[in-house]
mmCIF file of C-alpha atoms in Angstrom:
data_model
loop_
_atom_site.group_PDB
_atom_site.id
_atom_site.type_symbol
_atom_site.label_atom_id
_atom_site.label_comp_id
_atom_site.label_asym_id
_atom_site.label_seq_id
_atom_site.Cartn_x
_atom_site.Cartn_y
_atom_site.Cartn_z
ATOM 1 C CA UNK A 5 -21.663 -4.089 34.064
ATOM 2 C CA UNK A 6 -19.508 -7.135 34.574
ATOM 3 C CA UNK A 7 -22.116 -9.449 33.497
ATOM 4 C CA UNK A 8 -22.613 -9.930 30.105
ATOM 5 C CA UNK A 9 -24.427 -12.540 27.535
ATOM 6 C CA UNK A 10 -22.688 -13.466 24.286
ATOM 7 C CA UNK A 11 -24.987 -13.953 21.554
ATOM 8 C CA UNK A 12 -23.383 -17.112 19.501
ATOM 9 C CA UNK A 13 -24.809 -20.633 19.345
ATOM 10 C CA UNK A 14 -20.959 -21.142 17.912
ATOM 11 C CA UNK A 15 -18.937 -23.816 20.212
ATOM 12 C CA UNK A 16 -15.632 -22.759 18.523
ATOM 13 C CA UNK A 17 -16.307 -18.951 18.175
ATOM 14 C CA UNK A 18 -17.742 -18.854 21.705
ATOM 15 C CA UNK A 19 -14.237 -20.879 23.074
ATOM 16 C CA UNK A 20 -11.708 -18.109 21.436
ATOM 17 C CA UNK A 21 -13.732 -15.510 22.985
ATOM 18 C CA UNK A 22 -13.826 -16.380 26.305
ATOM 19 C CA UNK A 23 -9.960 -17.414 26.293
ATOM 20 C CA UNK A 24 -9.411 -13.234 25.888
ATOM 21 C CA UNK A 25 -11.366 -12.469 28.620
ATOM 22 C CA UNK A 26 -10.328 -11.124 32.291
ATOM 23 C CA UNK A 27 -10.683 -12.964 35.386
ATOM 24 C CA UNK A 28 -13.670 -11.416 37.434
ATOM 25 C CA UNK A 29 -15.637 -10.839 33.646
ATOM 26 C CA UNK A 30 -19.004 -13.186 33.702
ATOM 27 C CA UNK A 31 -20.737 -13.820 30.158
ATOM 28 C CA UNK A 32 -23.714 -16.181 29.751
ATOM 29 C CA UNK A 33 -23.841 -17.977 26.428
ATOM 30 C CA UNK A 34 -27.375 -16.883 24.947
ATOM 31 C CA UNK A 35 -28.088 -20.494 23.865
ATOM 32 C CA UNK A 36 -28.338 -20.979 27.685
ATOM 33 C CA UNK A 37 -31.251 -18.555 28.027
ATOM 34 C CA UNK A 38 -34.807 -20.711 28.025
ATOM 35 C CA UNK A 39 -36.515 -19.460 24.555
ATOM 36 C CA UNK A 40 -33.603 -18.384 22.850
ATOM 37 C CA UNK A 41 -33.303 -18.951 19.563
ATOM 38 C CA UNK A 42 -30.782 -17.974 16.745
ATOM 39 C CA UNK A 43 -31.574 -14.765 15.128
ATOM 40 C CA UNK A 44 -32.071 -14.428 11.055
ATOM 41 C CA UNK A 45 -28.928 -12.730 9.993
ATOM 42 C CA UNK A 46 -30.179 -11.137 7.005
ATOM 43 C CA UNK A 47 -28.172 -8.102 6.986
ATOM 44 C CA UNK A 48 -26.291 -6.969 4.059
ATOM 45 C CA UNK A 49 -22.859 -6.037 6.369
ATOM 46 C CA UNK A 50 -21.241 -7.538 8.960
ATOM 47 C CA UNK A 51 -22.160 -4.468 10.974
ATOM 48 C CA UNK A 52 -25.840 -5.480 10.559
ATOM 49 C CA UNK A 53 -25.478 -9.083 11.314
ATOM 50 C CA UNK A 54 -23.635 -8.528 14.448
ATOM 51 C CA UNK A 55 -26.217 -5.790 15.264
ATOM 52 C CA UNK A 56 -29.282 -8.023 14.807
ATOM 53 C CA UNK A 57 -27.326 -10.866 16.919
ATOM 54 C CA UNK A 58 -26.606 -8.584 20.030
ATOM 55 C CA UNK A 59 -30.054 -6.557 20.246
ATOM 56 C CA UNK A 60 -31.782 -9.846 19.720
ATOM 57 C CA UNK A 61 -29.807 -10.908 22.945
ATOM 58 C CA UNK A 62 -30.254 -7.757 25.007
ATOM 59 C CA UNK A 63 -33.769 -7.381 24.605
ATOM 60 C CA UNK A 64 -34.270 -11.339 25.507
ATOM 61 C CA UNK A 65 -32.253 -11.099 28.484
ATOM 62 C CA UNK A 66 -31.839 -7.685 29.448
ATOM 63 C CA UNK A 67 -28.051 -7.574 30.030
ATOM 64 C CA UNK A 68 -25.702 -5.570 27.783
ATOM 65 C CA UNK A 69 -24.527 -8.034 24.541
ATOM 66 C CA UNK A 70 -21.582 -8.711 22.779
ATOM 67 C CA UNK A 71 -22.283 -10.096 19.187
ATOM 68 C CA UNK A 72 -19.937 -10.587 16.361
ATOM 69 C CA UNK A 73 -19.336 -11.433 12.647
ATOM 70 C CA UNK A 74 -16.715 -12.508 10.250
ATOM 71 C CA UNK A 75 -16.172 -12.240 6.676
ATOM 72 C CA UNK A 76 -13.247 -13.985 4.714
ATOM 73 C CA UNK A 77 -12.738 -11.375 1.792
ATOM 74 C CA UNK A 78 -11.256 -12.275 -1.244
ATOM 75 C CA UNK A 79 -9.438 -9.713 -3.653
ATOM 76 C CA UNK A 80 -10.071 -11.619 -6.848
ATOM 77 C CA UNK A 81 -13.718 -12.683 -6.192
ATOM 78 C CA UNK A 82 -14.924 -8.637 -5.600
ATOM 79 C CA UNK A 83 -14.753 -9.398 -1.534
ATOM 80 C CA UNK A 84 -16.209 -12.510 -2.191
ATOM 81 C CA UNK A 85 -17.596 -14.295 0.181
ATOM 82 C CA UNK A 86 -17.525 -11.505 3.441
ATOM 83 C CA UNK A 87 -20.819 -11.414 4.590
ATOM 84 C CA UNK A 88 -21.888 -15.116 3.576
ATOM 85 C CA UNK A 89 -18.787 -16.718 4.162
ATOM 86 C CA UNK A 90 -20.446 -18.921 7.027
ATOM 87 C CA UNK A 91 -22.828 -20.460 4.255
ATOM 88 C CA UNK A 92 -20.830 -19.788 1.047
ATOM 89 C CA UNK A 93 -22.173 -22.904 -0.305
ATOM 90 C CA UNK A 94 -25.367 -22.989 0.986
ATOM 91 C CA UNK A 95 -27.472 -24.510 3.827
ATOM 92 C CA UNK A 96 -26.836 -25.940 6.188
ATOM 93 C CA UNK A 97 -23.235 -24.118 6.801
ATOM 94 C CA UNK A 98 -20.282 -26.342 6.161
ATOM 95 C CA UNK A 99 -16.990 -25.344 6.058
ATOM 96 C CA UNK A 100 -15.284 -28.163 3.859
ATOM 97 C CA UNK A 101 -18.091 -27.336 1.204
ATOM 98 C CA UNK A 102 -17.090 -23.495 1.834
ATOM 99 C CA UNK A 103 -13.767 -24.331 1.242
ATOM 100 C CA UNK A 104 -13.891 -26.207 -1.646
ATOM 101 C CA UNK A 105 -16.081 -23.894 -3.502
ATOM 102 C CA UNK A 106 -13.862 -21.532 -2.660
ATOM 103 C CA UNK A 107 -10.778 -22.788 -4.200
ATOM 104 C CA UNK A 108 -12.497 -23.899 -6.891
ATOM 105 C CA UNK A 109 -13.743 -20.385 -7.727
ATOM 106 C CA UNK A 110 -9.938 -19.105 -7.266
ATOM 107 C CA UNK A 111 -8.604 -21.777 -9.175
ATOM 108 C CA UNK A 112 -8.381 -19.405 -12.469
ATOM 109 C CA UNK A 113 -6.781 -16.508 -10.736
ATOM 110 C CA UNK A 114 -3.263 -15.676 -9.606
ATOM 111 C CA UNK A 115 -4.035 -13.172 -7.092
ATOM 112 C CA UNK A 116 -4.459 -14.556 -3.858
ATOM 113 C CA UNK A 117 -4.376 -12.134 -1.508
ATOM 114 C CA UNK A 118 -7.541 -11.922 1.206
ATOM 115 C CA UNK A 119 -8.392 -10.636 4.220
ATOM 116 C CA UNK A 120 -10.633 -11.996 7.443
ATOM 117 C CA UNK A 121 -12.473 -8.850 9.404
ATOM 118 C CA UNK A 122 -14.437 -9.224 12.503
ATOM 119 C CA UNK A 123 -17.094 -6.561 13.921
ATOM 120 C CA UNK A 124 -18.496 -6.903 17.222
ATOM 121 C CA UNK A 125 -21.421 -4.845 18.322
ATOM 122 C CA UNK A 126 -22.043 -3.809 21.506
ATOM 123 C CA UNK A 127 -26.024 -3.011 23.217
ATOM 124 C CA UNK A 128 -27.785 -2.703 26.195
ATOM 125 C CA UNK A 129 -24.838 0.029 27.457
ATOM 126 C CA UNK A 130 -25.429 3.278 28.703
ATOM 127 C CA UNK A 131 -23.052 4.626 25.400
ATOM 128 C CA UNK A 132 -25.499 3.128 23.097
ATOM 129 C CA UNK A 133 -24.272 0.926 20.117
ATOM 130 C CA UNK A 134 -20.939 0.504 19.465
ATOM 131 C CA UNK A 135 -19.068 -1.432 16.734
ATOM 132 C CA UNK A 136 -15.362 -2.887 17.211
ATOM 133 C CA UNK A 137 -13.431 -4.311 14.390
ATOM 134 C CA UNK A 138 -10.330 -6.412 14.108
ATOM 135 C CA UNK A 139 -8.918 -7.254 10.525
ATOM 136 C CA UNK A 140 -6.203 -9.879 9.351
ATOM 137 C CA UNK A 141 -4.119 -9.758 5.603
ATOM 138 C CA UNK A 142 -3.219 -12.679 4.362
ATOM 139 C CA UNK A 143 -3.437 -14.725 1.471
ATOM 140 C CA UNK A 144 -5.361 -18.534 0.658
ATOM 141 C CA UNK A 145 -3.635 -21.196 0.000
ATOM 142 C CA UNK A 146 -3.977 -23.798 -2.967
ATOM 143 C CA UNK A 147 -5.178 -27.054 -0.436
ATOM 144 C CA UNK A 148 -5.907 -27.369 2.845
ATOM 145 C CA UNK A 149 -3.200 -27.355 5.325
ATOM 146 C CA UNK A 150 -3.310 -28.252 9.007
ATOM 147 C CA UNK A 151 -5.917 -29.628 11.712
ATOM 148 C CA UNK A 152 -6.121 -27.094 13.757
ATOM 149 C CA UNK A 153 -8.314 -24.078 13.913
ATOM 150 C CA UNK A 154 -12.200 -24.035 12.053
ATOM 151 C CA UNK A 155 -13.912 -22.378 9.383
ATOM 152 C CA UNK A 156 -11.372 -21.041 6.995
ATOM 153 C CA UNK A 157 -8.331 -21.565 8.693
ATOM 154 C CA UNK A 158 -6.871 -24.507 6.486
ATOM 155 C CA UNK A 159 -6.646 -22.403 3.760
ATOM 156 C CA UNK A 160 -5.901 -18.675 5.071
ATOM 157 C CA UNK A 161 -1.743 -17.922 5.265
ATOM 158 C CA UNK A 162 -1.640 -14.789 7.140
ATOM 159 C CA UNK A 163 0.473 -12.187 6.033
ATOM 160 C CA UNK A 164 4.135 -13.227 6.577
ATOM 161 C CA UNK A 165 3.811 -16.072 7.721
ATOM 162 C CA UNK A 166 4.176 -19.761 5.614
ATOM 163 C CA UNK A 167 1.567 -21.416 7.797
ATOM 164 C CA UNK A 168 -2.020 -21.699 7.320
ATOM 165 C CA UNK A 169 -4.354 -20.406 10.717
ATOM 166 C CA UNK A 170 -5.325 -24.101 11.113
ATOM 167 C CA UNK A 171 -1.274 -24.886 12.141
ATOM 168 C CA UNK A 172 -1.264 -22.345 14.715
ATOM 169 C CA UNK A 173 -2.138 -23.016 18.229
ATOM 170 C CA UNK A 174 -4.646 -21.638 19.654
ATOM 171 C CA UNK A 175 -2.692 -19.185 21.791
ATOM 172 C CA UNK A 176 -0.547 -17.928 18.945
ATOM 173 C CA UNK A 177 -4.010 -17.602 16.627
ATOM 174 C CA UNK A 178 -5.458 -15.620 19.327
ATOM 175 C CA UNK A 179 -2.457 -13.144 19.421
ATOM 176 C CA UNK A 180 -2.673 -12.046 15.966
ATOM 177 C CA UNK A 181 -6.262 -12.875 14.441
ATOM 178 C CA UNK A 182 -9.460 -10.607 13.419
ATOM 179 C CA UNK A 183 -11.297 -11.547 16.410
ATOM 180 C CA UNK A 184 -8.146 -11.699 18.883
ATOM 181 C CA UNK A 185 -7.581 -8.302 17.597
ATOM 182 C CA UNK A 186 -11.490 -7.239 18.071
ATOM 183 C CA UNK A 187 -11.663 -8.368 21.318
ATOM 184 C CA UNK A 188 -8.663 -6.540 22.282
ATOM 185 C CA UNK A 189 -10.324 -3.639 21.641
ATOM 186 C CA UNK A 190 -13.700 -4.516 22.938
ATOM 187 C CA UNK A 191 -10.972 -4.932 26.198
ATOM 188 C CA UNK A 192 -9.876 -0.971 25.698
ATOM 189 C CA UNK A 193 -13.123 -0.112 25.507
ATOM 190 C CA UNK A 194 -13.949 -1.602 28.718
ATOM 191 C CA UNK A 195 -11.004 0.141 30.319
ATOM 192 C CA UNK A 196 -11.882 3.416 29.128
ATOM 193 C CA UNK A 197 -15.083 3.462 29.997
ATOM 194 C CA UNK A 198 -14.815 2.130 33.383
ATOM 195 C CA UNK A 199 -16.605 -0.750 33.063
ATOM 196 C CA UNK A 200 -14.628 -3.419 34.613
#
């Protein structure tokens, strides 16, 4: 089981992924599969999104899946936006719009603090299902700050830090963020289950 298809149409997501991977690992992007098309994610969790996304893959091309989602949670908005943080402000996604209506909605509030979590799901494996997660504490900033990074990045400070995720490189991002930390695990699980 070293070949595997990722189910993400997402240039940037699919990039930070495959920069944690092993040599030797093989995983086909599932836009690169004639027919495929991006699921509906109309689950309620990011455990049902990500579940939709890889059975959706495995059953189209018959190789075990790795899909994931994110949330950006936000103490003071309830958890605010997790599950639709991709299209916080509507369709089509865009993450300056996201942004903005996001500070805008904190604007009134002194509390800060956040969180990003990432859950991949696993299918097509002789374990059945599994779910990984990898979670990040931080806190959003008042503006945007930095180039770097996508999504939410210009505005999330992780915890202990004075830099925003969109002034970190992309190595040092990848050592400490949700989905660094998900795929780490996704890694472990590989390893203990011999399938590497």
């Amino acid at each position: 089981m070293k070949n595997w298809v990722l189910a993400s149409f997402n240039p940037d997501k699919v990039k930070e992924i495959l920069a944690l991977m092993p040599d030797g690992f093989s995983i086909q992007l599932l836009g690169s599969f004639p027919n495929a098309i991006e699921p509906v994610e109309n689950g309620l969790t990011l455990e049902e999104n990500a579940e939709i996304k890889s059975l959706y893959a495995s059953q189209l091309t018959g190789l075990p899946a790795l899909a994931d989602d994110t949330g950006l949670s936000v103490d003071a908005l309830g958890g605010s936006p997790g599950v639709f943080s991709a299209r916080y402000a509507g369709e089509p996604s865009n993450s300056k719009a996201n942004i903005r209506k996001l500070l805008d909605a904190l604007d009134i509030h002194e509390n800060r603090k956040a969180h990003f979590e990432t859950v991949i799901c696993l299918t097509g494996i002789p374990t059945g299902t599994v779910f990984l997660k990898g979670k990040l504490h931080g806190s959003i900033a008042r503006e945007p700050i930095g180039a770097g990074g996508f999504g939410y990045d210009p505005i999330f400070i992780p915890e202990g830090s004075s830099r925003s995720l969109a002034e970190y490189s992309k190595e040092e991002k990848n050592s400490i963020s949700h989905r660094g930390l998900a795929i780490r695990a996704f890694l472990q699980w590989l390893k203990q289950n011999a399938i590497n």
